[in-house]
């Protein structure tokens, strides 16, 4: 049983965790940097503790300050949210060593999935389809040439330590493999201090489709369907939807069952997301995220489940209260990420919020820590709100989303709302006909930037 949880995060996700905790009767401890003293999660928590100056490395990433805060406040568990320390295996281990419950997977699973080569091997052994490629690290140019011939061009050279799309380079043909190999290694070395790379077949027009899983400590695993997150710019997701307009029921069931079996085989627990590229009816694993994701609400809206509550319950040792047959998918949900940034140039736009009015009504959910008078600090991620809309079908969802975007007033900073509004009028988007490259081309057409 968990009675008091320390929330090691900020912004909308800190509020999200606080709300689930309060509904369960669990006490909450907020932590904050000096820049976040006036933040909503601090105002609403039962207790709050300042853990350091504005820079994240001194506050939200400061493991010693976080553990001290947990000890001082007598918390019995720590929820890491997403970003910051959520996928740091050493932190998860420290939390447990100090006698607190880490509300997430085991440190071993976090570590395994953080190493892309090891992760790919482990999930392939557990029956998950992966992108064809080299068997592990490729260390020499000669090997790279031979393996690329075997896979067939185009190929992608990827960093084993990868993240944020860095250390990745395509070779369209044999003429490019030498340069791509050298480039990816050098960039990986620079970005991650680890030059290890591997090769994969480069998929030309895939969609990004990810499967949500939930597992307890007793071997029970369910999947909660998929999310389509193909609308990305510079590998950052902008809009997510569930179910994917590209999948049929049989494909959904097949990939869901495959993933569930694999997670059972590796003994996974808590929430997790298995990310795939999907092309011509085939799924290809790219990575697993061992944490709660930004876009988890679209799954909640179609399943009628509270994922954060389930995370807290299973971390406290409770068994899942339902099985796969009890998971029913209902209607369609879309999430728009709203960032404080210029909708054309994407330059960050921190500042003080003037008038603020969030949309409401049937099927509309806003996850945000904004309020009128709040100053969006320049130190952190620019996402300030998530607008999540549910409808009985995709068309009703789009109608409601257009209406909600038009109602949303956020004065004082520039936001991505105008970009979302343009998207709602794009025929390809309305038809669900898009891949992972579509959004960048759409943005280029709209800004005249070529
Ligand atoms: P990172 O950890 O750097 O985010 P991922 O493996 O998740 O790396 O890949 C990031 C993005 O790069 C994917 O969302 C996809 O857009 C693209 N990508 C990755 N692997 C491939 C591939 N084999 N073919 C085509 N695109 C790919």
Tab-separated table of C-alpha atoms and ligand atoms in Angstrom:
chain	number	residue	atom	x	y	z
A	1	UNK	CA	0.000	0.000	0.000
A	2	UNK	CA	1.203	3.466	-0.872
A	3	UNK	CA	-0.015	6.263	1.423
A	4	UNK	CA	2.179	9.163	0.400
A	5	UNK	CA	3.801	9.791	-2.964
A	6	UNK	CA	6.537	12.245	-3.864
A	7	UNK	CA	6.097	13.519	-7.409
A	8	UNK	CA	9.545	13.989	-8.978
A	9	UNK	CA	8.373	16.194	-11.826
A	10	UNK	CA	6.694	19.478	-12.732
A	11	UNK	CA	4.043	20.961	-15.035
A	12	UNK	CA	1.025	19.125	-16.340
A	13	UNK	CA	2.345	15.657	-15.514
A	14	UNK	CA	2.965	16.567	-11.866
A	15	UNK	CA	-0.648	17.744	-11.716
A	16	UNK	CA	-1.840	14.608	-13.491
A	17	UNK	CA	-0.139	12.388	-10.882
A	18	UNK	CA	-1.392	14.595	-8.056
A	19	UNK	CA	-4.985	14.267	-9.259
A	20	UNK	CA	-4.857	10.477	-9.509
A	21	UNK	CA	-3.234	10.257	-6.069
A	22	UNK	CA	-5.829	12.492	-4.445
A	23	UNK	CA	-8.697	10.487	-5.892
A	24	UNK	CA	-7.144	7.395	-4.288
A	25	UNK	CA	-6.710	9.120	-0.925
A	26	UNK	CA	-2.923	9.096	-1.313
A	27	UNK	CA	-1.064	12.108	0.169
A	28	UNK	CA	1.091	14.119	-2.247
A	29	UNK	CA	4.459	15.828	-1.925
A	30	UNK	CA	5.398	18.272	-4.672
A	31	UNK	CA	9.018	19.200	-5.351
A	32	UNK	CA	10.008	22.309	-7.244
A	33	UNK	CA	12.880	24.467	-8.394
A	34	UNK	CA	13.085	28.097	-7.312
A	35	UNK	CA	11.671	29.029	-10.749
A	36	UNK	CA	8.547	26.939	-10.054
A	37	UNK	CA	7.644	28.250	-6.593
A	38	UNK	CA	4.305	29.546	-7.972
A	39	UNK	CA	3.513	26.490	-10.053
A	40	UNK	CA	0.093	24.865	-9.896
A	41	UNK	CA	1.413	21.475	-8.784
A	42	UNK	CA	3.041	23.182	-5.789
A	43	UNK	CA	-0.155	25.043	-4.921
A	44	UNK	CA	-2.331	21.938	-5.030
A	45	UNK	CA	-0.088	19.405	-3.292
A	46	UNK	CA	-0.482	18.498	0.377
A	47	UNK	CA	3.168	19.443	0.955
A	48	UNK	CA	5.899	20.978	-1.147
A	49	UNK	CA	9.679	21.112	-0.954
A	50	UNK	CA	12.110	23.309	-2.888
A	51	UNK	CA	14.878	21.082	-4.267
A	52	UNK	CA	17.188	23.569	-5.954
A	53	UNK	CA	17.739	26.355	-8.469
A	54	UNK	CA	16.060	26.717	-11.877
A	55	UNK	CA	18.476	24.617	-13.954
A	56	UNK	CA	17.024	21.082	-14.172
A	57	UNK	CA	20.401	19.479	-13.446
A	58	UNK	CA	20.376	21.205	-10.039
A	59	UNK	CA	16.740	20.474	-9.174
A	60	UNK	CA	14.554	17.978	-11.062
A	61	UNK	CA	17.617	15.879	-11.973
A	62	UNK	CA	19.208	16.230	-8.526
A	63	UNK	CA	18.843	12.689	-7.175
A	64	UNK	CA	20.217	13.516	-3.717
A	65	UNK	CA	17.836	16.427	-3.241
A	66	UNK	CA	14.924	14.248	-4.359
A	67	UNK	CA	15.773	11.409	-1.990
A	68	UNK	CA	16.283	13.845	0.870
A	69	UNK	CA	12.889	15.405	0.114
A	70	UNK	CA	11.293	11.953	0.176
A	71	UNK	CA	12.932	11.161	3.522
A	72	UNK	CA	12.041	14.513	5.120
A	73	UNK	CA	8.422	14.268	4.036
A	74	UNK	CA	8.049	10.607	4.991
A	75	UNK	CA	6.889	9.686	1.506
A	76	UNK	CA	6.769	5.971	0.815
A	77	UNK	CA	6.906	6.118	-2.980
A	78	UNK	CA	8.292	8.260	-5.806
A	79	UNK	CA	6.564	8.774	-9.157
A	80	UNK	CA	9.028	10.050	-11.786
A	81	UNK	CA	6.486	11.152	-14.456
A	82	UNK	CA	8.096	11.351	-17.934
A	83	UNK	CA	11.374	12.956	-18.982
A	84	UNK	CA	13.826	13.963	-16.219
A	85	UNK	CA	14.755	10.810	-14.212
A	86	UNK	CA	11.937	8.582	-15.449
A	87	UNK	CA	14.170	6.305	-17.526
A	88	UNK	CA	17.269	6.510	-15.358
A	89	UNK	CA	17.919	2.972	-14.092
A	90	UNK	CA	20.436	4.175	-11.489
A	91	UNK	CA	17.849	6.524	-9.999
A	92	UNK	CA	15.196	3.788	-9.869
A	93	UNK	CA	17.710	1.543	-8.092
A	94	UNK	CA	18.662	4.292	-5.619
A	95	UNK	CA	15.010	4.917	-4.818
A	96	UNK	CA	14.511	1.246	-3.945
A	97	UNK	CA	17.817	1.024	-2.028
A	98	UNK	CA	16.662	3.878	0.177
A	99	UNK	CA	13.495	1.996	1.030
A	100	UNK	CA	11.040	3.873	-1.186
A	101	UNK	CA	8.830	2.325	-3.843
A	102	UNK	CA	9.670	3.398	-7.397
A	103	UNK	CA	6.374	3.799	-9.257
A	104	UNK	CA	7.561	2.270	-12.506
A	105	UNK	CA	9.358	-0.797	-13.866
A	106	UNK	CA	12.393	-2.513	-12.342
A	107	UNK	CA	15.815	-0.849	-12.760
A	108	UNK	CA	16.860	-3.923	-14.805
A	109	UNK	CA	14.096	-3.414	-17.359
A	110	UNK	CA	14.835	0.308	-17.602
A	111	UNK	CA	18.521	-0.457	-18.198
A	112	UNK	CA	17.826	-3.175	-20.755
A	113	UNK	CA	15.499	-1.007	-22.854
A	114	UNK	CA	17.858	1.965	-22.637
A	115	UNK	CA	20.484	0.029	-24.594
A	116	UNK	CA	19.036	-0.146	-28.086
A	117	UNK	CA	21.048	-3.115	-29.323
A	118	UNK	CA	20.331	-5.185	-26.205
A	119	UNK	CA	16.668	-4.134	-26.260
A	120	UNK	CA	16.234	-5.158	-29.872
A	121	UNK	CA	17.787	-8.533	-29.203
A	122	UNK	CA	15.681	-9.118	-26.085
A	123	UNK	CA	12.352	-8.265	-27.720
A	124	UNK	CA	13.217	-10.239	-30.875
A	125	UNK	CA	13.934	-13.272	-28.655
A	126	UNK	CA	10.536	-12.699	-27.045
A	127	UNK	CA	8.802	-12.820	-30.431
A	128	UNK	CA	8.406	-9.145	-31.330
A	129	UNK	CA	9.128	-8.280	-35.001
A	130	UNK	CA	12.118	-5.949	-35.420
A	131	UNK	CA	13.548	-3.948	-38.329
A	132	UNK	CA	15.869	-6.210	-40.375
A	133	UNK	CA	19.455	-5.201	-39.725
A	134	UNK	CA	22.844	-6.067	-38.317
A	135	UNK	CA	23.068	-8.517	-35.455
A	136	UNK	CA	24.405	-6.056	-32.890
A	137	UNK	CA	27.129	-3.450	-33.187
A	138	UNK	CA	28.958	-2.911	-36.478
A	139	UNK	CA	32.571	-1.995	-35.804
A	140	UNK	CA	34.301	-1.743	-39.167
A	141	UNK	CA	33.629	-0.186	-42.546
A	142	UNK	CA	34.137	-3.533	-44.263
A	143	UNK	CA	31.470	-5.105	-42.070
A	144	UNK	CA	29.152	-2.155	-42.650
A	145	UNK	CA	29.467	-2.534	-46.453
A	146	UNK	CA	28.874	-6.288	-46.360
A	147	UNK	CA	25.924	-6.092	-43.954
A	148	UNK	CA	24.309	-3.235	-45.905
A	149	UNK	CA	24.511	-5.336	-49.112
A	150	UNK	CA	22.820	-8.165	-47.241
A	151	UNK	CA	19.997	-5.947	-45.900
A	152	UNK	CA	19.555	-4.090	-49.203
A	153	UNK	CA	19.667	-0.293	-49.642
A	154	UNK	CA	18.578	2.170	-48.349
A	155	UNK	CA	19.973	1.447	-44.880
A	156	UNK	CA	20.078	3.501	-41.715
A	157	UNK	CA	23.162	3.724	-39.489
A	158	UNK	CA	21.963	4.218	-35.878
A	159	UNK	CA	23.657	4.964	-32.565
A	160	UNK	CA	23.322	2.222	-29.932
A	161	UNK	CA	23.056	4.881	-27.236
A	162	UNK	CA	20.638	6.892	-29.433
A	163	UNK	CA	18.017	9.362	-28.349
A	164	UNK	CA	16.239	12.321	-29.877
A	165	UNK	CA	17.059	11.117	-33.388
A	166	UNK	CA	20.764	11.907	-33.033
A	167	UNK	CA	23.577	9.715	-34.355
A	168	UNK	CA	21.418	8.525	-37.254
A	169	UNK	CA	22.309	8.650	-40.946
A	170	UNK	CA	20.742	7.121	-44.076
A	171	UNK	CA	22.810	5.564	-46.842
A	172	UNK	CA	20.736	5.480	-50.032
A	173	UNK	CA	23.212	3.312	-51.920
A	174	UNK	CA	26.626	1.655	-51.685
A	175	UNK	CA	28.195	4.970	-52.720
A	176	UNK	CA	27.033	6.552	-49.451
A	177	UNK	CA	27.724	3.851	-46.869
A	178	UNK	CA	31.281	4.954	-46.018
A	179	UNK	CA	30.252	8.541	-45.314
A	180	UNK	CA	27.085	7.578	-43.423
A	181	UNK	CA	28.949	5.103	-41.242
A	182	UNK	CA	31.667	7.627	-40.351
A	183	UNK	CA	29.151	10.425	-39.779
A	184	UNK	CA	26.867	8.411	-37.481
A	185	UNK	CA	29.806	7.154	-35.429
A	186	UNK	CA	31.269	10.616	-35.008
A	187	UNK	CA	27.896	12.106	-34.054
A	188	UNK	CA	27.155	9.281	-31.611
A	189	UNK	CA	30.556	9.745	-30.008
A	190	UNK	CA	29.955	13.481	-29.685
A	191	UNK	CA	26.345	13.282	-28.444
A	192	UNK	CA	26.551	10.228	-26.160
A	193	UNK	CA	30.272	9.616	-25.581
A	194	UNK	CA	29.692	6.215	-27.173
A	195	UNK	CA	30.401	5.668	-30.868
A	196	UNK	CA	28.729	2.238	-31.124
A	197	UNK	CA	26.430	1.987	-34.160
A	198	UNK	CA	24.287	-0.660	-35.828
A	199	UNK	CA	22.528	-0.966	-39.185
A	200	UNK	CA	18.853	-1.218	-40.053
A	201	UNK	CA	16.815	-1.318	-43.208
A	202	UNK	CA	15.559	2.236	-43.834
A	203	UNK	CA	11.787	2.299	-44.179
A	204	UNK	CA	10.684	4.970	-46.636
A	205	UNK	CA	7.142	5.872	-45.596
A	206	UNK	CA	6.280	4.247	-42.259
A	207	UNK	CA	3.781	5.279	-39.620
A	208	UNK	CA	4.753	5.438	-35.946
A	209	UNK	CA	2.432	3.107	-34.069
A	210	UNK	CA	2.977	2.236	-30.416
A	211	UNK	CA	1.301	-0.289	-28.134
A	212	UNK	CA	0.494	0.496	-24.496
A	213	UNK	CA	0.966	-2.269	-21.939
A	214	UNK	CA	0.126	-2.522	-18.262
A	215	UNK	CA	1.502	-5.261	-16.000
A	216	UNK	CA	1.377	-6.036	-12.283
A	217	UNK	CA	3.891	-7.836	-10.038
A	218	UNK	CA	1.987	-11.121	-10.279
A	219	UNK	CA	2.528	-11.919	-13.952
A	220	UNK	CA	-0.694	-10.353	-15.242
A	221	UNK	CA	-0.201	-8.336	-18.445
A	222	UNK	CA	-2.742	-6.566	-20.644
A	223	UNK	CA	-2.372	-4.359	-23.689
A	224	UNK	CA	-4.494	-1.239	-24.078
A	225	UNK	CA	-4.375	-0.971	-27.849
A	226	UNK	CA	-2.262	1.333	-29.944
A	227	UNK	CA	-1.644	5.021	-30.511
A	228	UNK	CA	-0.710	6.543	-33.846
A	229	UNK	CA	1.986	9.166	-33.300
A	230	UNK	CA	3.122	9.655	-36.885
A	231	UNK	CA	2.640	13.431	-36.795
A	232	UNK	CA	6.142	14.473	-35.762
A	233	UNK	CA	8.526	17.296	-36.377
A	234	UNK	CA	12.229	16.682	-35.721
A	235	UNK	CA	11.208	13.410	-34.005
A	236	UNK	CA	8.956	15.362	-31.616
A	237	UNK	CA	5.340	14.237	-31.564
A	238	UNK	CA	2.754	16.979	-32.104
A	239	UNK	CA	-0.571	15.113	-32.232
A	240	UNK	CA	-1.481	11.560	-31.268
A	241	UNK	CA	-4.595	9.510	-31.834
A	242	UNK	CA	-6.140	6.217	-30.808
A	243	UNK	CA	-7.053	3.986	-32.492
A	244	UNK	CA	-4.720	4.363	-35.492
A	245	UNK	CA	-6.652	5.140	-38.692
A	246	UNK	CA	-4.281	2.712	-40.456
A	247	UNK	CA	-5.005	-0.517	-38.545
A	248	UNK	CA	-7.861	-2.966	-38.820
A	249	UNK	CA	-9.187	-5.030	-35.920
A	250	UNK	CA	-7.231	-8.156	-36.838
A	251	UNK	CA	-3.921	-6.269	-37.015
A	252	UNK	CA	-4.663	-4.582	-33.676
A	253	UNK	CA	-5.364	-7.886	-32.005
A	254	UNK	CA	-2.305	-9.569	-33.534
A	255	UNK	CA	0.225	-6.933	-32.465
A	256	UNK	CA	-1.442	-6.505	-29.068
A	257	UNK	CA	-1.212	-10.225	-28.353
A	258	UNK	CA	2.389	-10.434	-29.577
A	259	UNK	CA	3.435	-7.589	-27.295
A	260	UNK	CA	1.511	-8.956	-24.307
A	261	UNK	CA	3.158	-12.382	-24.671
A	262	UNK	CA	6.605	-10.782	-24.961
A	263	UNK	CA	6.134	-8.624	-21.868
A	264	UNK	CA	4.952	-11.660	-19.929
A	265	UNK	CA	8.048	-13.544	-21.096
A	266	UNK	CA	10.468	-10.849	-19.919
A	267	UNK	CA	8.591	-10.329	-16.628
A	268	UNK	CA	7.839	-6.676	-17.255
A	269	UNK	CA	5.787	-4.672	-14.745
A	270	UNK	CA	4.113	-1.241	-14.564
A	271	UNK	CA	3.198	0.706	-17.720
A	272	UNK	CA	5.324	0.578	-20.844
A	273	UNK	CA	5.131	1.454	-24.511
A	274	UNK	CA	6.506	-0.588	-27.368
A	275	UNK	CA	7.152	1.647	-30.358
A	276	UNK	CA	6.940	0.359	-33.919
A	277	UNK	CA	7.332	1.618	-37.414
A	278	UNK	CA	4.472	0.259	-39.512
A	279	UNK	CA	4.641	-0.085	-43.278
A	280	UNK	CA	2.690	-2.231	-45.772
A	281	UNK	CA	0.920	-4.183	-43.054
A	282	UNK	CA	4.112	-5.063	-41.134
A	283	UNK	CA	5.289	-3.904	-37.693
A	284	UNK	CA	8.970	-3.236	-36.952
A	285	UNK	CA	10.065	-2.606	-33.330
A	286	UNK	CA	12.200	0.527	-32.840
A	287	UNK	CA	12.282	1.033	-29.081
A	288	UNK	CA	10.497	0.551	-25.782
A	289	UNK	CA	9.731	3.374	-23.358
A	290	UNK	CA	9.731	2.142	-19.777
A	291	UNK	CA	7.569	4.941	-18.346
A	292	UNK	CA	4.305	6.823	-18.564
A	293	UNK	CA	4.112	8.714	-21.857
A	294	UNK	CA	2.947	12.232	-22.655
A	295	UNK	CA	0.239	10.813	-24.922
A	296	UNK	CA	-1.185	8.275	-22.422
A	297	UNK	CA	-4.527	10.186	-22.180
A	298	UNK	CA	-5.729	9.101	-25.645
A	299	UNK	CA	-5.535	5.507	-24.436
A	300	UNK	CA	-7.337	6.404	-21.208
A	301	UNK	CA	-10.131	8.087	-23.161
A	302	UNK	CA	-10.879	5.068	-25.356
A	303	UNK	CA	-10.390	2.460	-22.595
A	304	UNK	CA	-12.051	4.331	-19.724
A	305	UNK	CA	-9.051	3.594	-17.482
A	306	UNK	CA	-6.854	5.799	-15.286
A	307	UNK	CA	-3.304	4.689	-16.125
A	308	UNK	CA	-1.682	6.653	-13.305
A	309	UNK	CA	-4.012	5.088	-10.753
A	310	UNK	CA	-3.149	1.647	-12.163
A	311	UNK	CA	0.583	2.455	-11.932
A	312	UNK	CA	0.224	3.404	-8.281
A	313	UNK	CA	-1.924	0.365	-7.521
A	314	UNK	CA	0.445	-2.168	-9.082
A	315	UNK	CA	3.521	-0.465	-7.552
A	316	UNK	CA	1.853	-0.992	-4.165
A	317	UNK	CA	1.620	-4.712	-4.938
A	318	UNK	CA	-2.051	-4.939	-5.915
A	319	UNK	CA	-2.947	-7.317	-8.753
A	320	UNK	CA	-4.575	-5.919	-11.907
A	321	UNK	CA	-8.282	-5.781	-11.263
A	322	UNK	CA	-9.236	-6.908	-14.802
A	323	UNK	CA	-8.064	-9.126	-17.632
A	324	UNK	CA	-7.667	-8.611	-21.392
A	325	UNK	CA	-11.277	-9.537	-22.134
A	326	UNK	CA	-12.471	-6.728	-19.873
A	327	UNK	CA	-10.550	-4.106	-21.873
A	328	UNK	CA	-13.027	-2.519	-24.285
A	329	UNK	CA	-12.149	0.150	-26.832
A	330	UNK	CA	-14.755	2.847	-27.178
A	331	UNK	CA	-14.751	5.570	-29.850
A	332	UNK	CA	-11.824	7.728	-30.893
A	333	UNK	CA	-9.495	10.145	-29.079
A	334	UNK	CA	-6.987	12.736	-30.305
A	335	UNK	CA	-4.441	14.720	-28.292
A	336	UNK	CA	-2.990	18.052	-29.437
A	337	UNK	CA	0.242	19.040	-27.732
A	338	UNK	CA	0.201	22.770	-27.147
A	339	UNK	CA	3.638	24.312	-26.823
A	340	UNK	CA	4.655	27.859	-25.908
A	341	UNK	CA	6.369	28.467	-29.225
A	342	UNK	CA	5.978	30.266	-32.513
A	343	UNK	CA	3.696	28.092	-34.686
A	344	UNK	CA	5.812	28.731	-37.823
A	345	UNK	CA	9.415	28.943	-36.628
A	346	UNK	CA	8.953	26.775	-33.501
A	347	UNK	CA	11.090	29.255	-31.517
A	348	UNK	CA	10.245	28.938	-27.788
A	349	UNK	CA	7.953	31.648	-26.424
A	350	UNK	CA	8.116	31.724	-22.620
A	351	UNK	CA	6.366	34.570	-20.751
A	352	UNK	CA	3.511	35.569	-18.480
A	353	UNK	CA	0.028	34.269	-19.280
A	354	UNK	CA	-2.622	36.993	-19.567
A	355	UNK	CA	-6.189	35.887	-20.185
A	356	UNK	CA	-6.680	32.150	-19.962
A	357	UNK	CA	-9.761	30.218	-20.956
A	358	UNK	CA	-9.715	26.454	-21.447
A	359	UNK	CA	-12.343	24.739	-23.615
A	360	UNK	CA	-14.849	22.358	-22.052
A	361	UNK	CA	-18.014	20.452	-22.821
A	362	UNK	CA	-18.762	16.861	-23.715
A	363	UNK	CA	-15.703	14.748	-24.528
A	364	UNK	CA	-13.165	17.528	-23.892
A	365	UNK	CA	-10.235	17.157	-21.484
A	366	UNK	CA	-7.439	19.648	-20.832
A	367	UNK	CA	-4.302	18.479	-19.009
A	368	UNK	CA	-2.401	21.638	-18.150
A	369	UNK	CA	-0.875	23.458	-15.181
A	370	UNK	CA	-1.529	26.912	-16.702
A	371	UNK	CA	-3.480	29.698	-15.041
A	372	UNK	CA	-3.936	33.403	-15.725
A	373	UNK	CA	-0.940	35.294	-14.312
A	374	UNK	CA	1.392	32.264	-14.399
A	375	UNK	CA	4.825	32.915	-15.899
A	376	UNK	CA	5.951	30.093	-18.240
A	377	UNK	CA	9.641	29.719	-17.309
A	378	UNK	CA	12.269	29.540	-20.067
A	379	UNK	CA	14.191	26.693	-18.393
A	380	UNK	CA	12.098	23.657	-19.282
A	381	UNK	CA	10.224	21.866	-22.042
A	382	UNK	CA	7.911	24.192	-23.960
A	383	UNK	CA	4.801	21.996	-23.739
A	384	UNK	CA	2.223	23.899	-21.663
A	385	UNK	CA	-1.018	22.011	-22.292
A	386	UNK	CA	-2.551	18.920	-23.815
A	387	UNK	CA	-6.001	19.152	-25.335
A	388	UNK	CA	-7.549	15.692	-25.518
A	389	UNK	CA	-10.868	15.133	-27.221
A	390	UNK	CA	-12.998	12.008	-27.370
A	391	UNK	CA	-15.806	11.214	-29.818
A	392	UNK	CA	-17.874	8.163	-30.683
A	393	UNK	CA	-15.943	8.024	-33.960
A	394	UNK	CA	-13.055	9.879	-35.631
A	395	UNK	CA	-15.325	12.304	-37.418
A	396	UNK	CA	-17.105	13.390	-34.236
A	397	UNK	CA	-13.714	13.678	-32.566
A	398	UNK	CA	-12.492	16.038	-35.309
A	399	UNK	CA	-15.659	18.167	-35.102
A	400	UNK	CA	-15.177	18.532	-31.353
A	401	UNK	CA	-11.469	19.230	-31.697
A	402	UNK	CA	-12.029	22.077	-34.180
A	403	UNK	CA	-14.589	23.619	-31.856
A	404	UNK	CA	-12.308	23.225	-28.802
A	405	UNK	CA	-9.247	24.696	-30.494
A	406	UNK	CA	-11.311	27.748	-31.455
A	407	UNK	CA	-12.437	28.194	-27.831
A	408	UNK	CA	-8.976	27.922	-26.284
A	409	UNK	CA	-7.592	31.326	-25.165
A	410	UNK	CA	-3.956	31.481	-23.996
A	411	UNK	CA	-2.799	35.115	-24.067
A	412	UNK	CA	0.716	36.342	-23.403
A	413	UNK	CA	2.710	33.642	-25.187
A	414	UNK	CA	2.693	32.283	-28.731
A	415	UNK	CA	1.339	28.750	-28.993
A	416	UNK	CA	1.018	25.885	-31.447
A	417	UNK	CA	-2.805	26.254	-31.503
A	418	UNK	CA	-2.787	27.956	-34.965
A	419	UNK	CA	-0.738	25.058	-36.363
A	420	UNK	CA	-3.245	22.549	-34.982
A	421	UNK	CA	-6.065	24.577	-36.524
A	422	UNK	CA	-4.373	24.448	-39.924
A	423	UNK	CA	-3.910	20.710	-39.511
A	424	UNK	CA	-7.649	20.253	-38.907
A	425	UNK	CA	-8.258	21.636	-42.392
A	426	UNK	CA	-5.679	19.471	-44.196
A	427	UNK	CA	-7.380	16.818	-46.360
A	428	UNK	CA	-4.676	14.159	-45.757
A	429	UNK	CA	-4.997	14.538	-42.003
A	430	UNK	CA	-8.785	14.487	-42.118
A	431	UNK	CA	-8.574	11.276	-44.179
A	432	UNK	CA	-6.053	9.748	-41.767
A	433	UNK	CA	-3.617	9.471	-44.663
A	434	UNK	CA	-0.200	10.424	-43.274
A	435	UNK	CA	3.210	8.924	-42.448
A	436	UNK	CA	6.109	10.082	-40.236
A	437	UNK	CA	7.347	12.559	-42.874
A	438	UNK	CA	3.994	14.160	-43.645
A	439	UNK	CA	3.995	16.875	-40.954
A	440	UNK	CA	7.400	18.284	-41.876
A	441	UNK	CA	6.334	18.593	-45.509
A	442	UNK	CA	3.058	20.214	-44.410
A	443	UNK	CA	4.916	22.767	-42.260
A	444	UNK	CA	7.290	23.558	-45.150
A	445	UNK	CA	4.361	24.127	-47.520
A	446	UNK	CA	2.668	26.434	-45.014
A	447	UNK	CA	5.685	28.545	-44.164
A	448	UNK	CA	7.031	28.645	-47.718
A	449	UNK	CA	10.277	27.302	-46.275
A	450	UNK	CA	11.856	24.882	-48.757
B	1	LIG	P1	15.665	7.865	-30.910
B	1	LIG	O1	15.891	7.044	-29.668
B	1	LIG	O2	16.846	8.686	-31.309
B	1	LIG	O3	14.389	8.629	-30.865
B	1	LIG	P2	14.401	5.814	-32.599
B	1	LIG	O4	14.976	4.486	-32.865
B	1	LIG	O5	13.216	5.895	-31.705
B	1	LIG	O6	15.581	6.785	-32.085
B	1	LIG	O7	14.047	6.501	-33.966
B	1	LIG	C1	13.653	7.846	-34.044
B	1	LIG	C2	12.937	8.095	-35.335
B	1	LIG	O8	13.802	7.839	-36.470
B	1	LIG	C3	11.746	7.203	-35.564
B	1	LIG	O9	10.568	7.718	-34.948
B	1	LIG	C4	11.640	7.236	-37.074
B	1	LIG	O10	11.056	8.477	-37.459
B	1	LIG	C5	13.085	7.240	-37.518
B	1	LIG	N1	13.589	5.877	-37.737
B	1	LIG	C6	14.175	5.053	-36.830
B	1	LIG	N2	14.502	3.872	-37.391
B	1	LIG	C7	14.113	3.924	-38.677
B	1	LIG	C8	14.168	3.017	-39.802
B	1	LIG	N3	14.721	1.796	-39.708
B	1	LIG	N4	13.659	3.440	-40.998
B	1	LIG	C9	13.110	4.669	-41.122
B	1	LIG	N5	13.038	5.581	-40.120
B	1	LIG	C10	13.518	5.221	-38.906
